[in-house]
Amino acid sequence: MTATFKTHPSDRRASARSRKERLARLEATRLYVCTNARVDRGDLAKFLDSAFAGGVGIIQLRDKGMEAAAELVQLRTLAEAASRYDALFSVNDRADIAALVGADVFHVGQGDLGTADARALLGSEVLIGRSTHTREQIRAANEDDGLDYFCVGPVWETPTKPGRAAVGLELVEYAASVARKPWFAIGGIAAGERLAAVREAGAERVVVVRAVTEAADPAAAAEELVAALPGG
C-alpha cells in the first residue's frame, strides 16, 4: 500500500511566498525578534499577534531544548501568525524542520550548515541568514552570494548567549561601512540609550529578544523600537 502524506495548511501558505516577496519584506524589516516557545506562559499565539501588530517584520522561534515534534507544532502557530500579518517567520539551525514548515527564513550560526548545504536542502526560495562576530566573518557573509542577510553581535553581553563575549559598537561601525546586503545588530539592545548607540554606529535594523519578549505589552514595545529606526 502506498502511503499518502498531507501537507499542513500553514505549510502551503508559507511555501506560497516567492523569493522576491520574501526579499522585499526583508528589505522593509527594521525589527526582528527571537523568542522561545513560551511554554511556561502558554501564550505563544497571543504574543505573536501582539509582536507582529507592533511592527515586527520577522520572528524566529529559537528554543534549543525543544524536541522536533513539539517544535513543528509551535512553528505552525508562528507560520499562521506571520501569514496573517504579511510578515516573515524564521527557523533556527534545523534545515529539516525549516523544510517541513515551509520557512520564509533559515538562520544559522558560524558552526552550523554552510550556505551551499542549506540551499541543497531548502532550495532557492528560502532566505538564509548567518550570525557574525568578527570582521572576517562579516566579510565572508558579505561575499557569500547564497546569504541574504547577516547579524552582527552580540553588541553587549546578554544572558540569551551565555559565555559569548560582546563585540562592541566598533564591529557595528565596521559592518555599516562595508555591508552590501541587509544586516542586523543584535545582542543586549533595548529602547533608549542602547538603541540610540547602535543607530549612531550605523545600524538600521536590529534583532532583539528580551526587549519585546519580556515586555508587559509586546506591541507597544515593538512600536517604540520601530519608531526609533529608519523608516519606522
mmCIF file of C-alpha atoms in Angstrom:
data_model
loop_
_atom_site.group_PDB
_atom_site.id
_atom_site.type_symbol
_atom_site.label_atom_id
_atom_site.label_comp_id
_atom_site.label_asym_id
_atom_site.label_seq_id
_atom_site.Cartn_x
_atom_site.Cartn_y
_atom_site.Cartn_z
ATOM 1 C CA MET A 1 0.000 0.000 0.000
ATOM 2 C CA THR A 2 1.305 3.456 -0.903
ATOM 3 C CA ALA A 3 1.367 5.924 1.965
ATOM 4 C CA THR A 4 -0.384 9.270 1.474
ATOM 5 C CA PHE A 5 1.068 12.356 3.131
ATOM 6 C CA LYS A 6 -0.917 15.518 3.737
ATOM 7 C CA THR A 7 0.618 18.981 3.795
ATOM 8 C CA HIS A 8 -0.323 21.130 6.757
ATOM 9 C CA PRO A 9 -2.298 24.278 5.691
ATOM 10 C CA SER A 10 0.238 26.656 7.219
ATOM 11 C CA ASP A 11 2.996 24.928 5.265
ATOM 12 C CA ARG A 12 1.179 25.610 1.996
ATOM 13 C CA ARG A 13 0.663 29.276 2.840
ATOM 14 C CA ALA A 14 4.263 29.803 3.887
ATOM 15 C CA SER A 15 5.635 27.986 0.861
ATOM 16 C CA ALA A 16 3.465 30.087 -1.457
ATOM 17 C CA ARG A 17 5.610 33.166 -0.867
ATOM 18 C CA SER A 18 8.098 33.752 -3.629
ATOM 19 C CA ARG A 19 11.727 34.627 -3.036
ATOM 20 C CA LYS A 20 11.045 38.080 -4.485
ATOM 21 C CA GLU A 21 8.269 38.686 -1.955
ATOM 22 C CA ARG A 22 10.444 37.483 0.888
ATOM 23 C CA LEU A 23 13.343 39.697 -0.160
ATOM 24 C CA ALA A 24 11.057 42.721 -0.326
ATOM 25 C CA ARG A 25 9.789 42.004 3.177
ATOM 26 C CA LEU A 26 13.339 41.525 4.448
ATOM 27 C CA GLU A 27 14.388 44.854 2.944
ATOM 28 C CA ALA A 28 11.477 46.578 4.692
ATOM 29 C CA THR A 29 12.113 44.919 8.059
ATOM 30 C CA ARG A 30 13.667 47.032 10.784
ATOM 31 C CA LEU A 31 12.833 44.862 13.805
ATOM 32 C CA TYR A 32 13.498 41.105 14.056
ATOM 33 C CA VAL A 33 12.523 39.264 17.238
ATOM 34 C CA CYS A 34 13.737 35.921 18.583
ATOM 35 C CA THR A 35 11.517 34.093 21.060
ATOM 36 C CA ASN A 36 11.300 30.718 22.690
ATOM 37 C CA ALA A 37 8.024 28.787 22.521
ATOM 38 C CA ARG A 38 6.798 30.423 25.770
ATOM 39 C CA VAL A 39 5.663 27.018 27.038
ATOM 40 C CA ASP A 40 5.925 28.212 30.638
ATOM 41 C CA ARG A 41 3.434 31.003 29.907
ATOM 42 C CA GLY A 42 1.261 29.180 27.380
ATOM 43 C CA ASP A 43 0.740 32.393 25.410
ATOM 44 C CA LEU A 44 2.754 31.960 22.199
ATOM 45 C CA ALA A 45 -0.155 32.702 19.837
ATOM 46 C CA LYS A 46 -1.159 35.828 21.793
ATOM 47 C CA PHE A 47 2.451 37.035 21.947
ATOM 48 C CA LEU A 48 2.975 36.546 18.207
ATOM 49 C CA ASP A 49 -0.136 38.523 17.336
ATOM 50 C CA SER A 50 0.940 41.342 19.634
ATOM 51 C CA ALA A 51 4.524 41.481 18.346
ATOM 52 C CA PHE A 52 3.546 41.403 14.683
ATOM 53 C CA ALA A 53 0.849 44.025 15.316
ATOM 54 C CA GLY A 54 3.561 46.255 16.808
ATOM 55 C CA GLY A 55 5.552 46.202 13.588
ATOM 56 C CA VAL A 56 7.952 43.269 13.941
ATOM 57 C CA GLY A 57 8.939 42.136 10.445
ATOM 58 C CA ILE A 58 10.483 38.749 11.260
ATOM 59 C CA ILE A 59 10.040 36.433 14.237
ATOM 60 C CA GLN A 60 12.339 33.495 14.840
ATOM 61 C CA LEU A 61 11.453 30.600 17.109
ATOM 62 C CA ARG A 62 14.619 29.627 18.967
ATOM 63 C CA ASP A 63 14.085 27.000 21.636
ATOM 64 C CA LYS A 64 17.169 24.799 21.894
ATOM 65 C CA GLY A 65 15.686 22.369 24.393
ATOM 66 C CA MET A 66 12.569 21.576 22.387
ATOM 67 C CA GLU A 67 12.202 18.253 20.593
ATOM 68 C CA ALA A 68 11.471 18.299 16.872
ATOM 69 C CA ALA A 69 7.824 17.202 17.007
ATOM 70 C CA ALA A 70 6.942 19.877 19.554
ATOM 71 C CA GLU A 71 8.890 22.499 17.634
ATOM 72 C CA LEU A 72 6.938 21.724 14.472
ATOM 73 C CA VAL A 73 3.667 22.352 16.308
ATOM 74 C CA GLN A 74 4.860 25.720 17.615
ATOM 75 C CA LEU A 75 6.323 26.732 14.256
ATOM 76 C CA ARG A 76 2.977 26.111 12.573
ATOM 77 C CA THR A 77 1.450 28.573 15.007
ATOM 78 C CA LEU A 78 4.183 31.036 14.065
ATOM 79 C CA ALA A 79 3.666 30.406 10.342
ATOM 80 C CA GLU A 80 -0.045 31.138 10.624
ATOM 81 C CA ALA A 81 0.563 34.371 12.540
ATOM 82 C CA ALA A 82 3.200 35.563 10.065
ATOM 83 C CA SER A 83 0.805 34.887 7.199
ATOM 84 C CA ARG A 84 -1.927 36.989 8.813
ATOM 85 C CA TYR A 85 0.399 39.973 9.205
ATOM 86 C CA ASP A 86 2.221 39.610 5.873
ATOM 87 C CA ALA A 87 5.424 39.114 7.863
ATOM 88 C CA LEU A 88 8.193 36.513 7.781
ATOM 89 C CA PHE A 89 8.978 33.641 10.120
ATOM 90 C CA SER A 90 12.373 32.138 10.749
ATOM 91 C CA VAL A 91 13.686 28.727 11.782
ATOM 92 C CA ASN A 92 16.962 28.458 13.667
ATOM 93 C CA ASP A 93 19.596 25.789 12.915
ATOM 94 C CA ARG A 94 17.354 22.905 11.776
ATOM 95 C CA ALA A 95 17.130 22.732 7.980
ATOM 96 C CA ASP A 96 14.934 19.629 8.124
ATOM 97 C CA ILE A 97 12.364 21.444 10.230
ATOM 98 C CA ALA A 98 12.634 24.564 8.071
ATOM 99 C CA ALA A 99 11.838 22.445 5.011
ATOM 100 C CA LEU A 100 8.862 20.746 6.680
ATOM 101 C CA VAL A 101 7.180 24.003 7.700
ATOM 102 C CA GLY A 102 7.986 25.958 4.537
ATOM 103 C CA ALA A 103 10.014 28.551 6.446
ATOM 104 C CA ASP A 104 10.474 32.002 4.973
ATOM 105 C CA VAL A 105 13.865 32.357 6.647
ATOM 106 C CA PHE A 106 16.537 29.907 7.814
ATOM 107 C CA HIS A 107 19.145 31.240 10.238
ATOM 108 C CA VAL A 108 22.462 29.626 11.107
ATOM 109 C CA GLY A 109 25.489 30.274 13.265
ATOM 110 C CA GLN A 110 29.138 30.024 12.353
ATOM 111 C CA GLY A 111 29.316 26.332 13.246
ATOM 112 C CA ASP A 112 26.114 25.294 11.509
ATOM 113 C CA LEU A 113 25.357 24.278 7.925
ATOM 114 C CA GLY A 114 27.221 26.057 5.165
ATOM 115 C CA THR A 115 25.190 28.047 2.682
ATOM 116 C CA ALA A 116 25.599 25.560 -0.178
ATOM 117 C CA ASP A 117 24.449 22.666 2.012
ATOM 118 C CA ALA A 118 21.487 24.648 3.303
ATOM 119 C CA ARG A 119 20.484 25.553 -0.253
ATOM 120 C CA ALA A 120 20.773 21.895 -1.285
ATOM 121 C CA LEU A 121 18.180 21.031 1.353
ATOM 122 C CA LEU A 122 15.931 24.090 1.169
ATOM 123 C CA GLY A 123 16.169 25.321 -2.419
ATOM 124 C CA SER A 124 16.466 28.840 -3.697
ATOM 125 C CA GLU A 125 13.243 30.426 -2.402
ATOM 126 C CA VAL A 126 14.081 30.442 1.313
ATOM 127 C CA LEU A 127 16.069 33.367 2.704
ATOM 128 C CA ILE A 128 19.228 32.432 4.607
ATOM 129 C CA GLY A 129 20.982 34.468 7.287
ATOM 130 C CA ARG A 130 24.089 33.919 9.392
ATOM 131 C CA SER A 131 25.425 35.243 12.686
ATOM 132 C CA THR A 132 28.792 37.029 12.583
ATOM 133 C CA HIS A 133 31.110 38.026 15.419
ATOM 134 C CA THR A 134 34.310 39.272 13.737
ATOM 135 C CA ARG A 135 35.402 41.412 10.797
ATOM 136 C CA GLU A 136 36.488 38.288 8.913
ATOM 137 C CA GLN A 137 33.070 36.700 9.365
ATOM 138 C CA ILE A 138 31.341 39.884 8.221
ATOM 139 C CA ARG A 139 33.483 39.963 5.082
ATOM 140 C CA ALA A 140 32.729 36.301 4.390
ATOM 141 C CA ALA A 141 28.986 36.863 4.831
ATOM 142 C CA ASN A 142 29.131 39.949 2.632
ATOM 143 C CA GLU A 143 30.819 37.990 -0.148
ATOM 144 C CA ASP A 144 28.601 34.897 0.122
ATOM 145 C CA ASP A 145 26.067 35.231 -2.687
ATOM 146 C CA GLY A 146 23.947 32.497 -1.096
ATOM 147 C CA LEU A 147 23.355 34.527 2.071
ATOM 148 C CA ASP A 148 20.563 37.084 2.098
ATOM 149 C CA TYR A 149 21.424 38.855 5.361
ATOM 150 C CA PHE A 150 23.711 38.636 8.361
ATOM 151 C CA CYS A 151 23.630 39.597 12.024
ATOM 152 C CA VAL A 152 26.424 41.330 13.939
ATOM 153 C CA GLY A 153 26.880 40.772 17.648
ATOM 154 C CA PRO A 154 26.371 40.368 20.458
ATOM 155 C CA VAL A 155 26.937 44.099 20.728
ATOM 156 C CA TRP A 156 26.564 43.827 24.515
ATOM 157 C CA GLU A 157 26.777 40.696 26.630
ATOM 158 C CA THR A 158 23.392 39.052 27.013
ATOM 159 C CA PRO A 159 22.023 36.111 29.025
ATOM 160 C CA THR A 160 20.486 34.709 25.838
ATOM 161 C CA LYS A 161 24.048 33.948 24.650
ATOM 162 C CA PRO A 162 25.875 32.926 27.846
ATOM 163 C CA GLY A 163 29.646 32.823 27.586
ATOM 164 C CA ARG A 164 29.876 34.791 24.339
ATOM 165 C CA ALA A 165 31.867 37.991 24.683
ATOM 166 C CA ALA A 166 30.414 41.269 23.491
ATOM 167 C CA VAL A 167 31.773 42.560 20.172
ATOM 168 C CA GLY A 168 31.047 46.208 20.950
ATOM 169 C CA LEU A 169 29.962 49.106 18.795
ATOM 170 C CA GLU A 170 33.185 49.140 16.777
ATOM 171 C CA LEU A 171 32.114 45.993 14.918
ATOM 172 C CA VAL A 172 28.727 47.562 14.209
ATOM 173 C CA GLU A 173 30.512 50.564 12.701
ATOM 174 C CA TYR A 174 32.627 48.242 10.570
ATOM 175 C CA ALA A 175 29.566 46.380 9.296
ATOM 176 C CA ALA A 176 27.904 49.674 8.401
ATOM 177 C CA SER A 177 30.957 50.685 6.386
ATOM 178 C CA VAL A 178 31.205 47.522 4.279
ATOM 179 C CA ALA A 179 27.762 45.865 4.104
ATOM 180 C CA ARG A 180 26.282 45.226 0.689
ATOM 181 C CA LYS A 181 23.186 43.403 1.894
ATOM 182 C CA PRO A 182 20.703 43.770 4.757
ATOM 183 C CA TRP A 183 22.215 43.242 8.205
ATOM 184 C CA PHE A 184 21.077 43.464 11.804
ATOM 185 C CA ALA A 185 22.780 44.443 15.039
ATOM 186 C CA ILE A 186 21.984 42.006 17.841
ATOM 187 C CA GLY A 187 22.752 41.480 21.498
ATOM 188 C CA GLY A 188 21.532 43.367 24.547
ATOM 189 C CA ILE A 189 19.713 46.011 22.506
ATOM 190 C CA ALA A 190 16.760 47.805 24.055
ATOM 191 C CA ALA A 191 14.852 51.037 23.543
ATOM 192 C CA GLY A 192 16.606 54.162 24.743
ATOM 193 C CA GLU A 193 20.357 54.660 25.041
ATOM 194 C CA ARG A 194 21.423 51.308 23.606
ATOM 195 C CA LEU A 195 19.218 51.585 20.555
ATOM 196 C CA ALA A 196 20.445 55.140 20.031
ATOM 197 C CA ALA A 197 24.044 53.907 20.286
ATOM 198 C CA VAL A 198 23.682 51.222 17.601
ATOM 199 C CA ARG A 199 21.847 53.701 15.401
ATOM 200 C CA GLU A 200 24.697 56.166 15.772
ATOM 201 C CA ALA A 201 27.122 53.362 14.894
ATOM 202 C CA GLY A 202 25.258 52.852 11.627
ATOM 203 C CA ALA A 203 22.765 50.047 12.258
ATOM 204 C CA GLU A 204 19.386 50.477 10.588
ATOM 205 C CA ARG A 205 17.989 47.073 11.608
ATOM 206 C CA VAL A 206 18.095 45.283 14.958
ATOM 207 C CA VAL A 207 17.327 41.894 16.445
ATOM 208 C CA VAL A 208 16.005 41.824 19.997
ATOM 209 C CA VAL A 209 14.864 39.183 22.431
ATOM 210 C CA ARG A 210 14.016 40.408 25.935
ATOM 211 C CA ALA A 211 13.135 43.947 24.844
ATOM 212 C CA VAL A 212 9.941 42.520 23.340
ATOM 213 C CA THR A 213 9.523 39.009 24.769
ATOM 214 C CA GLU A 214 9.650 40.224 28.382
ATOM 215 C CA ALA A 215 7.623 43.387 27.807
ATOM 216 C CA ALA A 216 4.282 43.738 29.559
ATOM 217 C CA ASP A 217 2.901 44.992 26.235
ATOM 218 C CA PRO A 218 4.866 43.444 23.332
ATOM 219 C CA ALA A 219 3.029 45.532 20.730
ATOM 220 C CA ALA A 220 3.888 48.799 22.460
ATOM 221 C CA ALA A 221 7.499 47.699 22.997
ATOM 222 C CA ALA A 222 7.846 46.808 19.325
ATOM 223 C CA GLU A 223 6.249 50.073 18.225
ATOM 224 C CA GLU A 224 8.720 52.073 20.319
ATOM 225 C CA LEU A 225 11.693 50.271 18.804
ATOM 226 C CA VAL A 226 10.416 50.529 15.223
ATOM 227 C CA ALA A 227 9.660 54.223 15.628
ATOM 228 C CA ALA A 228 13.302 54.875 16.539
ATOM 229 C CA LEU A 229 14.660 53.106 13.446
ATOM 230 C CA PRO A 230 14.881 54.471 9.873
ATOM 231 C CA GLY A 231 11.551 54.255 8.113
ATOM 232 C CA GLY A 232 9.787 53.485 11.370
#
